[in-house]
Amino acid sequence: MTTYTAPLKDLHFILHDVLKVTDSGIPGYDALDPALTSAILAEAARLAEDVLAPLNRPGDAEGCRLENGVVRTPAGFRAAFDQVRAGGWHGLDLPEAYGGQGLPSLIGTAAGEIFVSANMAFNMYQGLTHGAVGTILAHGTEEQKRTFLPRMVALDWTGTMNLTEPHAGTDLGMIRTRAAPQPDGTWAITGQKIFISAGDHDLAENVIHLVLAKAPGGGEGTRGISLFIVPKVLVNPDGSLGARNALSVGKIEHKMGIHGNATCVMNYDGATGYLLGELHKGMRAMFTMMNEARLGVALQGYAVAEAAYQNAAAYARDRLQGRAVTGAANPAGPADPLIVHPDIRRTLLDQKSFIEGARAFTLWGATLIDAAHRGGDAAALGLISLLTPVLKGFLTDRGFDCAVAAQQVWGGHGYIEENGMAQFVRDARIAMIYEGANGIQALDLVGRKLAAEGGRPVMAFFEMVKAFIRENEGEAELKAGFLDPLKAASKDLQAAAMHFAAEGPKSPDAALAGSTDFLHLFGHVCLGFMWARMAKAAIAGLAAGASDPAFLSAKLLTGRYYMARQLPATALHLARIRSGADPVMALPAEAF
Amino acid sequence: MTTYTAPLKDLHFILHDVLKVTDSGIPGYDALDPALTSAILAEAARLAEDVLAPLNRPGDAEGCRLENGVVRTPAGFRAAFDQVRAGGWHGLDLPEAYGGQGLPSLIGTAAGEIFVSANMAFNMYQGLTHGAVGTILAHGTEEQKRTFLPRMVALDWTGTMNLTEPHAGTDLGMIRTRAAPQPDGTWAITGQKIFISAGDHDLAENVIHLVLAKAPGGGEGTRGISLFIVPKVLVNPDGSLGARNALSVGKIEHKMGIHGNATCVMNYDGATGYLLGELHKGMRAMFTMMNEARLGVALQGYAVAEAAYQNAAAYARDRLQGRAVTGAANPAGPADPLIVHPDIRRTLLDQKSFIEGARAFTLWGATLIDAAHRGGDAAALGLISLLTPVLKGFLTDRGFDCAVAAQQVWGGHGYIEENGMAQFVRDARIAMIYEGANGIQALDLVGRKLAAEGGRPVMAFFEMVKAFIRENEGEAELKAGFLDPLKAASKDLQAAAMHFAAEGPKSPDAALAGSTDFLHLFGHVCLGFMWARMAKAAIAGLAAGASDPAFLSAKLLTGRYYMARQLPATALHLARIRSGADPVMALPAEAF
């Protein structure tokens, strides 16, 4: 069986030594002093370690069942959800006006990592509700907010997002679900949606579906799309629950992973819906939901890898097999632990150096969101908009690789389901697919975000990296191990962006043929930047006589590994991008 | 549902246009004219496409069951196995003296790809028998051969290999299974083995286990190990079946994939065994079995990727989603097929260019085996010994990546088990683990094979690549697109080998820290070499007015993709290798 321990020391280091959140000037961050964040995260850790993690493997083995039209979640999920509800975890970073605690999203993100690592499938019931709340907050009427938000913030009701249809995944312009206006101002929703995560369950008394549908008069394609609130159970004017709405679960999918979360086919048969946001502007409202969801998925990418890594490292320390090539490390035992072997250390460091960099990147991203939403910082909004596809695509691709590598450390025992390592791989796999498959993230990055605002956000990113290098290159240890490699990697990224700028106008295919490589190149530069910032904090801490020098030394060594052995991938990505469109586009479709 | 069509044209191209097998001078290859190979492979294709592939998904869903100590395979497996048996497929490349057809292993490998692509789990019952037959052929007494081989070649009985124990996977020196000599010359085998593929089933009337055990007097570690033949049912002197032997199936494992193959815990309770080969020389005999098994696993790596790729390409041609960035390609339809999108083409070409290169590499490897075993060619033996870990490690790592990429093309539909794409990923995963986890392959390559025979095989490989470049650089198209990149990649490989030669004596960790990168670097050079050879054949065919120029043009375009977008990975691997041992070894074990 696998175990999980929340990385509280690592989270503290990023929040307070790297991001220095209380000094950041972001509205609300003055409250996030070490005493508060430590208390919150320690409590999240207790719930995650003691309640959620032990349900991860059983939830996977049992899965969800559809019984007489009602979804049953695995044994123990309901009691655990009651604890999440009672702890007020969902409202941590939601407005006090609707029953939340009003803290910044940064602390919600940090706690979220802990919950996802412990039990990704379980946490999705809460995570999707969070996205739905955000959308109603941004686009709902006062009455809609009053009706739905208090109960959703409290997790009495949960939320979903209904986009996909059998023939329309990425291409939402083709959806067929219709909304017909009713005399009373409501809409009758009719159609079928698929892949609806947390679409139904027995954890709460109502499910509030946000459904994309076409209302008359909007025109073809995505222009005609509007967003609707469609509750499973209708809500009476006094807030009590009324009649069942005309919607049902068609089936639940048999998936490769996240078995503990019910992925539903939802049938809407003239169900009563309420327009959310402007008519025919549903795509814009949907993106509010999608952007938050994408950051949540980015977090899943590294959080599942963290859980897998912890168990790989533990196995490598315990499992005795073979002898160190430099002489027995455990001469009294029958063999040495796996961790003496260089190739085992290599794979563990690949994982560890990615995960720690990804954590810093994600939490930094959360500060940008807070700066944008709480502080009205337009530059921060532009930057997080640019970085969202990088976070989602890079962290889920590499997070999956890490889960596979962690499973590999267990050898044949990793392939046996009872041991739990295979589940990490199966669960992590979905994060590369949903909320916009990673190829779509790359398209969004290269085809849209790079040129947004005349390229101002990407320029600002380059400038930020350059300024950091300039300000810190007097520190010799930082310069050689971190800043010089970061400078080289950042130059590769700029060269790639210039290649697109030069070739794109001539051939749009040239840019798109390199889109996935560009996304990964960008991801490496971001992690390199994060490692440089973490190294700076570690060096400063060591110089100041920090109480745990071993922790800070390990940070430096792990960072040096990333810079020496992962960051050089930028040159490969640049070489591929420069090979242009022809290798990708020349083969006729029928020759594939 | 997925489908499968055997790539007969590709196999023919490699056998006859690239390897030119009938001209090769390898004993027995004169029989392999196009008429014979086409007839054999077309018949294999019929069986694979019509019988084995349709059982792949049902076999995965149903899995194997242990009922009252007996393993039941999925519905349809028994009838399908009868067809394999009746077709004489197992004996294709086994000696006529024992009922086989005596053809070279090359043709067995080509047919094997087809069977594995169609149904990997099913094919393992046959594949493990083939390895056991090879071991008895190499090390058995005349009486053992007479007793076991005719029935095993005919698939009336199947075989297994029993190595692993719960505490001893890679480190076989720690095994606890004991062999006690009996007055009648037999041995009493006692112990527990785990992860025994095809350990029991209802497809044949007997299972012949080859079991590693310690016999008294051999000394510590691997020195004391001997190999034993331990039949499930004892065989009477007249060849008829006698009493059940004292062995039983403890349980069958619940695995991530290959559900159709029973992975058994085997308990030996004083079971009667017969010494196979020399006493206390069991490791040597075991390597006969392992080397063949490793090549079989290499083949699984790309064969499962081939099946996954076919279904990804078909989906990309059929699924309508979005519009080509250069203008609608299917203006009459609601959207364009996925295959118009550059990033979809990129991922399909990653897969296709790897698979076709891997096929050539594997079949070339089979010719080396035939040259060594049939022709007594010591240089070929040295070369295939060097290349075996590259084949196993590189082809299974990259084959798994391809299966994941193929699943990704299907988007959310790829995550739904009923659609079959997830199974390819789950099945492909085991090939990276069993028959020596890929980290062990890298250790074998760098720690043993590179220095074998004073480095003669690796020198011969470099010389072979150089000679090919020298002989063909007059051909301009070949030079620019293929030979120049191959030369650069080969130089990276030589530089890496020289780095190990220089650093290894100072620090064995330095070489081993780069072992996995070296394996992948080597794999890329081998595939680059194969693509150069395929390109040469394609150019020659086009110049000679071949009947299918579109096929040959596609080969050239696919090869150019590999050279432009995959082969540059060699520089990254070299950079990592040159970063040395320190980044890998510096972190204390407790800091992981």
Tab-separated table of N, CA, C and O in Angstrom, chain A residues 166-167 169-171 174 254-257 309 317 319-322 325 342-343 345-346 352 404 407-408 411-412 415 417 426 429-430 432-433 439 509 516-517 561 565 576 579 583-585 587 591-592, chain B residues 166-167 169-171 174 254-257 309 317 319-322 325 342-343 345-346 349 352 404 407-408 411-412 415 417 426 429-430 432-433 439 509 516-517 561 565 576 583-585 587 591-592:
chain	number	residue	atom	x	y	z
A	166	PRO	N	-20.994	14.020	-27.843
A	166	PRO	CA	-20.277	12.919	-28.484
A	166	PRO	C	-19.470	13.337	-29.717
A	166	PRO	O	-18.362	12.852	-29.930
A	167	HIS	N	-20.002	14.231	-30.514
A	167	HIS	CA	-19.336	14.619	-31.752
A	167	HIS	C	-18.592	15.951	-31.605
A	167	HIS	O	-18.024	16.439	-32.583
A	169	GLY	N	-15.974	17.805	-29.069
A	169	GLY	CA	-15.124	17.912	-27.886
A	169	GLY	C	-14.477	19.281	-27.883
A	169	GLY	O	-15.007	20.242	-27.345
A	170	THR	N	-13.340	19.365	-28.561
A	170	THR	CA	-12.660	20.638	-28.704
A	170	THR	C	-13.515	21.638	-29.472
A	170	THR	O	-13.537	22.829	-29.163
A	171	ASP	N	-14.202	21.132	-30.486
A	171	ASP	CA	-14.933	22.007	-31.413
A	171	ASP	C	-16.344	22.238	-30.899
A	171	ASP	O	-17.316	21.630	-31.359
A	174	MET	N	-19.918	22.976	-32.719
A	174	MET	CA	-20.808	21.949	-33.290
A	174	MET	C	-21.829	21.394	-32.289
A	174	MET	O	-22.555	20.463	-32.619
A	254	HIS	N	-16.772	3.746	-17.961
A	254	HIS	CA	-15.756	2.835	-17.435
A	254	HIS	C	-14.413	3.348	-17.938
A	254	HIS	O	-14.060	3.179	-19.091
A	255	LYS	N	-13.676	4.014	-17.039
A	255	LYS	CA	-12.482	4.733	-17.466
A	255	LYS	C	-11.188	4.033	-17.045
A	255	LYS	O	-11.173	3.150	-16.202
A	256	MET	N	-10.107	4.518	-17.611
A	256	MET	CA	-8.775	4.003	-17.267
A	256	MET	C	-8.407	4.331	-15.820
A	256	MET	O	-7.685	3.566	-15.171
A	257	GLY	N	-8.869	5.455	-15.326
A	257	GLY	CA	-8.523	5.867	-13.964
A	257	GLY	C	-9.582	6.775	-13.377
A	257	GLY	O	-10.711	6.817	-13.872
A	309	TYR	N	5.871	9.924	-6.320
A	309	TYR	CA	7.287	10.074	-5.989
A	309	TYR	C	7.579	9.676	-4.545
A	309	TYR	O	8.561	8.979	-4.259
A	317	ARG	N	14.483	3.470	-0.745
A	317	ARG	CA	15.268	3.450	0.507
A	317	ARG	C	15.152	2.108	1.213
A	317	ARG	O	16.063	1.703	1.934
A	319	ARG	N	13.891	-1.142	-0.239
A	319	ARG	CA	14.044	-2.381	-0.996
A	319	ARG	C	15.526	-2.700	-1.188
A	319	ARG	O	16.280	-1.896	-1.753
A	320	LEU	N	15.931	-3.881	-0.744
A	320	LEU	CA	17.329	-4.287	-0.861
A	320	LEU	C	17.492	-5.102	-2.127
A	320	LEU	O	16.830	-6.129	-2.316
A	321	GLN	N	18.391	-4.645	-2.998
A	321	GLN	CA	18.571	-5.329	-4.281
A	321	GLN	C	19.902	-4.892	-4.890
A	321	GLN	O	20.106	-3.718	-5.194
A	322	GLY	N	20.812	-5.818	-5.030
A	322	GLY	CA	22.103	-5.502	-5.644
A	322	GLY	C	23.036	-4.759	-4.692
A	322	GLY	O	22.689	-4.444	-3.552
A	325	VAL	N	27.983	0.013	-6.864
A	325	VAL	CA	29.127	-0.280	-7.715
A	325	VAL	C	30.423	0.183	-7.059
A	325	VAL	O	31.510	-0.313	-7.370
A	342	PRO	N	23.037	4.538	-9.168
A	342	PRO	CA	22.942	5.836	-9.841
A	342	PRO	C	21.676	5.991	-10.688
A	342	PRO	O	21.071	7.063	-10.683
A	343	ASP	N	21.272	4.950	-11.403
A	343	ASP	CA	20.120	5.131	-12.287
A	343	ASP	C	18.808	5.286	-11.507
A	343	ASP	O	17.876	5.940	-11.974
A	345	ARG	N	18.726	6.832	-8.548
A	345	ARG	CA	18.813	8.232	-8.100
A	345	ARG	C	18.461	9.179	-9.243
A	345	ARG	O	17.792	10.189	-9.036
A	346	ARG	N	18.929	8.854	-10.438
A	346	ARG	CA	18.607	9.692	-11.596
A	346	ARG	C	17.100	9.817	-11.774
A	346	ARG	O	16.558	10.916	-11.903
A	352	LYS	N	11.729	14.431	-8.519
A	352	LYS	CA	11.785	15.404	-7.420
A	352	LYS	C	12.046	16.827	-7.943
A	352	LYS	O	11.399	17.792	-7.504
A	404	VAL	N	4.807	7.561	-14.133
A	404	VAL	CA	5.301	6.348	-14.804
A	404	VAL	C	6.682	5.981	-14.254
A	404	VAL	O	6.969	4.813	-13.963
A	407	GLN	N	6.389	4.520	-10.774
A	407	GLN	CA	5.930	3.126	-10.871
A	407	GLN	C	7.093	2.203	-11.260
A	407	GLN	O	7.229	1.095	-10.743
A	408	GLN	N	7.958	2.699	-12.152
A	408	GLN	CA	9.076	1.889	-12.639
A	408	GLN	C	10.041	1.521	-11.507
A	408	GLN	O	10.619	0.440	-11.524
A	411	GLY	N	9.531	-1.731	-9.951
A	411	GLY	CA	9.696	-2.945	-10.762
A	411	GLY	C	8.361	-3.637	-10.979
A	411	GLY	O	7.314	-2.988	-11.075
A	412	GLY	N	8.394	-4.952	-11.010
A	412	GLY	CA	7.167	-5.719	-11.234
A	412	GLY	C	6.089	-5.431	-10.206
A	412	GLY	O	4.890	-5.486	-10.518
A	415	TYR	N	3.483	-2.907	-11.110
A	415	TYR	CA	2.454	-3.253	-12.114
A	415	TYR	C	1.256	-3.949	-11.479
A	415	TYR	O	0.242	-4.157	-12.126
A	417	GLU	N	-1.869	-4.034	-9.175
A	417	GLU	CA	-2.789	-2.964	-8.775
A	417	GLU	C	-2.859	-2.782	-7.258
A	417	GLU	O	-2.972	-1.661	-6.769
A	426	ARG	N	-2.606	5.716	-13.897
A	426	ARG	CA	-3.918	5.748	-14.559
A	426	ARG	C	-4.659	7.046	-14.243
A	426	ARG	O	-5.337	7.608	-15.097
A	429	ARG	N	-3.070	10.157	-15.989
A	429	ARG	CA	-3.240	10.173	-17.453
A	429	ARG	C	-4.328	11.138	-17.909
A	429	ARG	O	-4.205	11.791	-18.946
A	430	ILE	N	-5.418	11.233	-17.147
A	430	ILE	CA	-6.552	12.056	-17.602
A	430	ILE	C	-6.204	13.535	-17.635
A	430	ILE	O	-6.750	14.298	-18.452
A	432	MET	N	-3.771	15.039	-18.810
A	432	MET	CA	-3.255	15.454	-20.116
A	432	MET	C	-4.380	15.647	-21.132
A	432	MET	O	-4.162	16.218	-22.203
A	433	ILE	N	-5.548	15.088	-20.803
A	433	ILE	CA	-6.641	15.060	-21.785
A	433	ILE	C	-7.706	16.095	-21.482
A	433	ILE	O	-8.104	16.862	-22.354
A	439	GLY	N	-2.552	19.178	-26.675
A	439	GLY	CA	-2.322	19.754	-27.999
A	439	GLY	C	-3.087	21.062	-28.173
A	439	GLY	O	-2.621	21.989	-28.852
A	509	ASP	N	1.222	27.014	-40.562
A	509	ASP	CA	1.571	25.646	-40.171
A	509	ASP	C	2.932	25.576	-39.491
A	509	ASP	O	3.174	24.701	-38.664
A	516	THR	N	3.695	22.169	-29.647
A	516	THR	CA	3.930	21.361	-28.446
A	516	THR	C	5.368	21.509	-27.970
A	516	THR	O	5.620	21.581	-26.760
A	517	ASP	N	6.303	21.584	-28.907
A	517	ASP	CA	7.693	21.814	-28.490
A	517	ASP	C	7.837	23.170	-27.812
A	517	ASP	O	8.570	23.297	-26.826
A	561	TYR	N	20.467	19.770	-10.106
A	561	TYR	CA	20.138	18.634	-10.980
A	561	TYR	C	19.229	19.099	-12.110
A	561	TYR	O	19.457	18.777	-13.280
A	565	ARG	N	20.469	18.732	-15.871
A	565	ARG	CA	20.010	17.540	-16.594
A	565	ARG	C	18.628	17.666	-17.224
A	565	ARG	O	18.264	16.829	-18.037
A	576	ARG	N	13.799	21.283	-32.988
A	576	ARG	CA	12.598	20.745	-33.638
A	576	ARG	C	11.741	21.866	-34.228
A	576	ARG	O	11.210	21.743	-35.325
A	579	SER	N	13.040	23.109	-37.414
A	579	SER	CA	12.933	22.219	-38.580
A	579	SER	C	11.689	22.562	-39.398
A	579	SER	O	11.534	22.106	-40.530
A	583	PRO	N	8.587	18.878	-42.487
A	583	PRO	CA	8.595	17.469	-42.041
A	583	PRO	C	7.232	17.019	-41.516
A	583	PRO	O	6.886	15.843	-41.615
A	584	VAL	N	6.473	17.965	-40.973
A	584	VAL	CA	5.193	17.629	-40.352
A	584	VAL	C	4.054	17.588	-41.374
A	584	VAL	O	3.133	16.778	-41.270
A	585	MET	N	4.119	18.474	-42.363
A	585	MET	CA	2.976	18.641	-43.274
A	585	MET	C	3.114	17.888	-44.590
A	585	MET	O	2.141	17.769	-45.338
A	587	LEU	N	3.649	14.713	-45.557
A	587	LEU	CA	3.082	13.383	-45.818
A	587	LEU	C	1.583	13.504	-46.129
A	587	LEU	O	0.834	14.103	-45.365
A	591	ALA	N	-1.391	8.534	-46.406
A	591	ALA	CA	-0.171	7.747	-46.180
A	591	ALA	C	0.088	7.484	-44.700
A	591	ALA	O	1.024	6.775	-44.351
A	592	PHE	N	-0.733	8.052	-43.829
A	592	PHE	CA	-0.548	7.793	-42.397
A	592	PHE	C	-1.019	6.390	-42.052
A	592	PHE	O	-1.838	5.820	-42.764
B	166	PRO	N	9.610	-13.040	-4.048
B	166	PRO	CA	9.129	-11.759	-3.507
B	166	PRO	C	10.239	-10.772	-3.139
B	166	PRO	O	10.106	-9.584	-3.383
B	167	HIS	N	11.323	-11.260	-2.609
B	167	HIS	CA	12.388	-10.376	-2.146
B	167	HIS	C	13.546	-10.324	-3.152
B	167	HIS	O	14.555	-9.671	-2.908
B	169	GLY	N	14.173	-9.800	-7.171
B	169	GLY	CA	13.774	-9.575	-8.549
B	169	GLY	C	15.016	-9.550	-9.408
B	169	GLY	O	15.482	-10.575	-9.910
B	170	THR	N	15.618	-8.382	-9.512
B	170	THR	CA	16.866	-8.238	-10.245
B	170	THR	C	17.979	-9.048	-9.590
B	170	THR	O	18.820	-9.639	-10.268
B	171	ASP	N	17.963	-9.047	-8.275
B	171	ASP	CA	19.071	-9.636	-7.518
B	171	ASP	C	18.803	-11.113	-7.264
B	171	ASP	O	18.402	-11.519	-6.174
B	174	MET	N	19.821	-13.686	-4.297
B	174	MET	CA	19.133	-13.828	-3.009
B	174	MET	C	17.995	-14.854	-3.028
B	174	MET	O	17.278	-14.969	-2.039
B	254	HIS	N	-3.562	-9.308	-9.908
B	254	HIS	CA	-4.447	-8.309	-10.493
B	254	HIS	C	-3.555	-7.184	-11.009
B	254	HIS	O	-3.045	-6.379	-10.242
B	255	LYS	N	-3.351	-7.156	-12.313
B	255	LYS	CA	-2.339	-6.276	-12.888
B	255	LYS	C	-2.958	-5.073	-13.611
B	255	LYS	O	-4.130	-5.053	-13.952
B	256	MET	N	-2.107	-4.125	-13.928
B	256	MET	CA	-2.527	-2.943	-14.689
B	256	MET	C	-2.959	-3.311	-16.108
B	256	MET	O	-3.826	-2.656	-16.687
B	257	GLY	N	-2.317	-4.321	-16.683
B	257	GLY	CA	-2.616	-4.706	-18.064
B	257	GLY	C	-2.313	-6.176	-18.301
B	257	GLY	O	-2.179	-6.941	-17.356
B	309	TYR	N	-1.070	2.952	-32.926
B	309	TYR	CA	-0.914	3.969	-33.981
B	309	TYR	C	-1.953	3.808	-35.086
B	309	TYR	O	-2.542	4.795	-35.550
B	317	ARG	N	-8.138	10.546	-39.206
B	317	ARG	CA	-8.687	10.737	-40.558
B	317	ARG	C	-10.204	10.884	-40.527
B	317	ARG	O	-10.792	11.531	-41.390
B	319	ARG	N	-12.355	11.611	-37.530
B	319	ARG	CA	-12.982	12.501	-36.559
B	319	ARG	C	-12.939	13.946	-37.059
B	319	ARG	O	-11.850	14.477	-37.323
B	320	LEU	N	-14.086	14.570	-37.157
B	320	LEU	CA	-14.164	15.952	-37.638
B	320	LEU	C	-14.172	16.897	-36.444
B	320	LEU	O	-15.034	16.798	-35.559
B	321	GLN	N	-13.207	17.802	-36.427
B	321	GLN	CA	-13.089	18.699	-35.274
B	321	GLN	C	-12.210	19.879	-35.669
B	321	GLN	O	-11.035	19.713	-35.988
B	322	GLY	N	-12.782	21.057	-35.683
B	322	GLY	CA	-12.008	22.256	-36.002
B	322	GLY	C	-11.744	22.398	-37.499
B	322	GLY	O	-12.132	21.545	-38.303
B	325	VAL	N	-5.864	25.559	-40.232
B	325	VAL	CA	-5.495	26.953	-40.062
B	325	VAL	C	-5.256	27.621	-41.416
B	325	VAL	O	-5.346	28.839	-41.553
B	342	PRO	N	-1.598	20.539	-37.620
B	342	PRO	CA	-0.166	20.223	-37.550
B	342	PRO	C	0.224	19.420	-36.312
B	342	PRO	O	1.042	18.498	-36.401
B	343	ASP	N	-0.342	19.756	-35.157
B	343	ASP	CA	0.096	19.048	-33.952
B	343	ASP	C	-0.377	17.596	-33.935
B	343	ASP	O	0.276	16.731	-33.338
B	345	ARG	N	-0.620	15.794	-36.734
B	345	ARG	CA	0.332	15.161	-37.658
B	345	ARG	C	1.671	14.937	-36.955
B	345	ARG	O	2.318	13.897	-37.147
B	346	ARG	N	2.087	15.909	-36.161
B	346	ARG	CA	3.359	15.761	-35.424
B	346	ARG	C	3.341	14.508	-34.561
B	346	ARG	O	4.246	13.685	-34.609
B	349	LEU	N	3.348	11.359	-36.619
B	349	LEU	CA	4.657	11.094	-37.230
B	349	LEU	C	5.695	10.682	-36.198
B	349	LEU	O	6.589	9.892	-36.505
B	352	LYS	N	4.740	6.989	-36.024
B	352	LYS	CA	4.994	6.240	-37.262
B	352	LYS	C	6.491	6.118	-37.537
B	352	LYS	O	6.984	5.043	-37.894
B	404	VAL	N	0.843	5.942	-25.499
B	404	VAL	CA	0.245	7.079	-24.781
B	404	VAL	C	-0.142	8.178	-25.781
B	404	VAL	O	-1.234	8.750	-25.710
B	407	GLN	N	-3.216	7.162	-27.744
B	407	GLN	CA	-4.409	7.343	-26.897
B	407	GLN	C	-4.808	8.825	-26.857
B	407	GLN	O	-5.999	9.158	-26.900
B	408	GLN	N	-3.808	9.699	-26.815
B	408	GLN	CA	-4.065	11.137	-26.718
B	408	GLN	C	-4.823	11.658	-27.943
B	408	GLN	O	-5.643	12.571	-27.813
B	411	GLY	N	-8.446	11.874	-27.617
B	411	GLY	CA	-9.012	12.778	-26.621
B	411	GLY	C	-9.683	12.005	-25.500
B	411	GLY	O	-9.216	10.922	-25.116
B	412	GLY	N	-10.775	12.554	-24.983
B	412	GLY	CA	-11.478	11.899	-23.878
B	412	GLY	C	-11.921	10.487	-24.217
B	412	GLY	O	-11.966	9.612	-23.339
B	415	TYR	N	-9.725	7.676	-23.135
B	415	TYR	CA	-9.643	7.325	-21.700
B	415	TYR	C	-10.737	6.340	-21.303
B	415	TYR	O	-10.723	5.822	-20.193
B	417	GLU	N	-12.458	2.866	-21.390
B	417	GLU	CA	-11.916	1.530	-21.631
B	417	GLU	C	-12.558	0.828	-22.820
B	417	GLU	O	-11.888	0.115	-23.561
B	426	ARG	N	-1.926	0.329	-21.121
B	426	ARG	CA	-1.752	-0.539	-19.955
B	426	ARG	C	-0.933	-1.785	-20.299
B	426	ARG	O	-0.120	-2.242	-19.494
B	429	ARG	N	2.827	-0.972	-20.974
B	429	ARG	CA	3.582	-0.565	-19.780
B	429	ARG	C	4.470	-1.681	-19.238
B	429	ARG	O	5.578	-1.419	-18.762
B	430	ILE	N	3.992	-2.931	-19.286
B	430	ILE	CA	4.755	-4.025	-18.659
B	430	ILE	C	6.079	-4.286	-19.382
B	430	ILE	O	7.047	-4.718	-18.761
B	432	MET	N	8.300	-2.367	-20.317
B	432	MET	CA	9.402	-1.589	-19.743
B	432	MET	C	9.927	-2.208	-18.451
B	432	MET	O	10.991	-1.831	-17.960
B	433	ILE	N	9.133	-3.113	-17.891
B	433	ILE	CA	9.451	-3.651	-16.564
B	433	ILE	C	10.016	-5.063	-16.633
B	433	ILE	O	11.058	-5.356	-16.046
B	439	GLY	N	16.066	0.079	-16.522
B	439	GLY	CA	17.279	0.555	-15.849
B	439	GLY	C	18.357	-0.520	-15.816
B	439	GLY	O	19.558	-0.223	-15.897
B	509	ASP	N	30.424	5.540	-10.861
B	509	ASP	CA	29.131	6.211	-10.817
B	509	ASP	C	28.915	7.131	-12.022
B	509	ASP	O	27.780	7.351	-12.447
B	516	THR	N	21.055	5.336	-18.643
B	516	THR	CA	19.785	5.378	-19.379
B	516	THR	C	19.871	6.345	-20.550
B	516	THR	O	19.349	6.060	-21.635
B	517	ASP	N	20.557	7.472	-20.345
B	517	ASP	CA	20.736	8.391	-21.475
B	517	ASP	C	21.546	7.737	-22.588
B	517	ASP	O	21.263	7.931	-23.765
B	561	TYR	N	11.342	12.902	-41.387
B	561	TYR	CA	10.788	13.392	-40.122
B	561	TYR	C	11.642	12.885	-38.953
B	561	TYR	O	12.008	13.644	-38.059
B	565	ARG	N	13.469	15.503	-36.577
B	565	ARG	CA	12.773	15.854	-35.341
B	565	ARG	C	13.005	14.886	-34.191
B	565	ARG	O	12.664	15.197	-33.057
B	576	ARG	N	23.519	15.469	-20.993
B	576	ARG	CA	23.222	14.902	-19.669
B	576	ARG	C	24.344	13.986	-19.199
B	576	ARG	O	24.742	14.010	-18.034
B	583	PRO	N	25.677	15.578	-10.117
B	583	PRO	CA	24.269	15.962	-9.927
B	583	PRO	C	23.410	14.794	-9.449
B	583	PRO	O	22.418	14.993	-8.744
B	584	VAL	N	23.798	13.575	-9.824
B	584	VAL	CA	23.004	12.391	-9.504
B	584	VAL	C	23.329	11.842	-8.114
B	584	VAL	O	22.458	11.341	-7.405
B	585	MET	N	24.607	11.941	-7.727
B	585	MET	CA	25.050	11.271	-6.511
B	585	MET	C	25.121	12.173	-5.279
B	585	MET	O	25.256	11.683	-4.154
B	587	LEU	N	23.036	14.198	-3.616
B	587	LEU	CA	21.965	14.325	-2.619
B	587	LEU	C	21.997	13.134	-1.645
B	587	LEU	O	21.994	11.988	-2.074
B	591	ALA	N	17.541	12.634	2.014
B	591	ALA	CA	16.938	13.877	1.514
B	591	ALA	C	15.977	13.635	0.351
B	591	ALA	O	15.345	14.571	-0.119
B	592	PHE	N	15.873	12.397	-0.111
B	592	PHE	CA	14.929	12.103	-1.207
B	592	PHE	C	13.493	12.110	-0.681
B	592	PHE	O	13.273	11.930	0.505
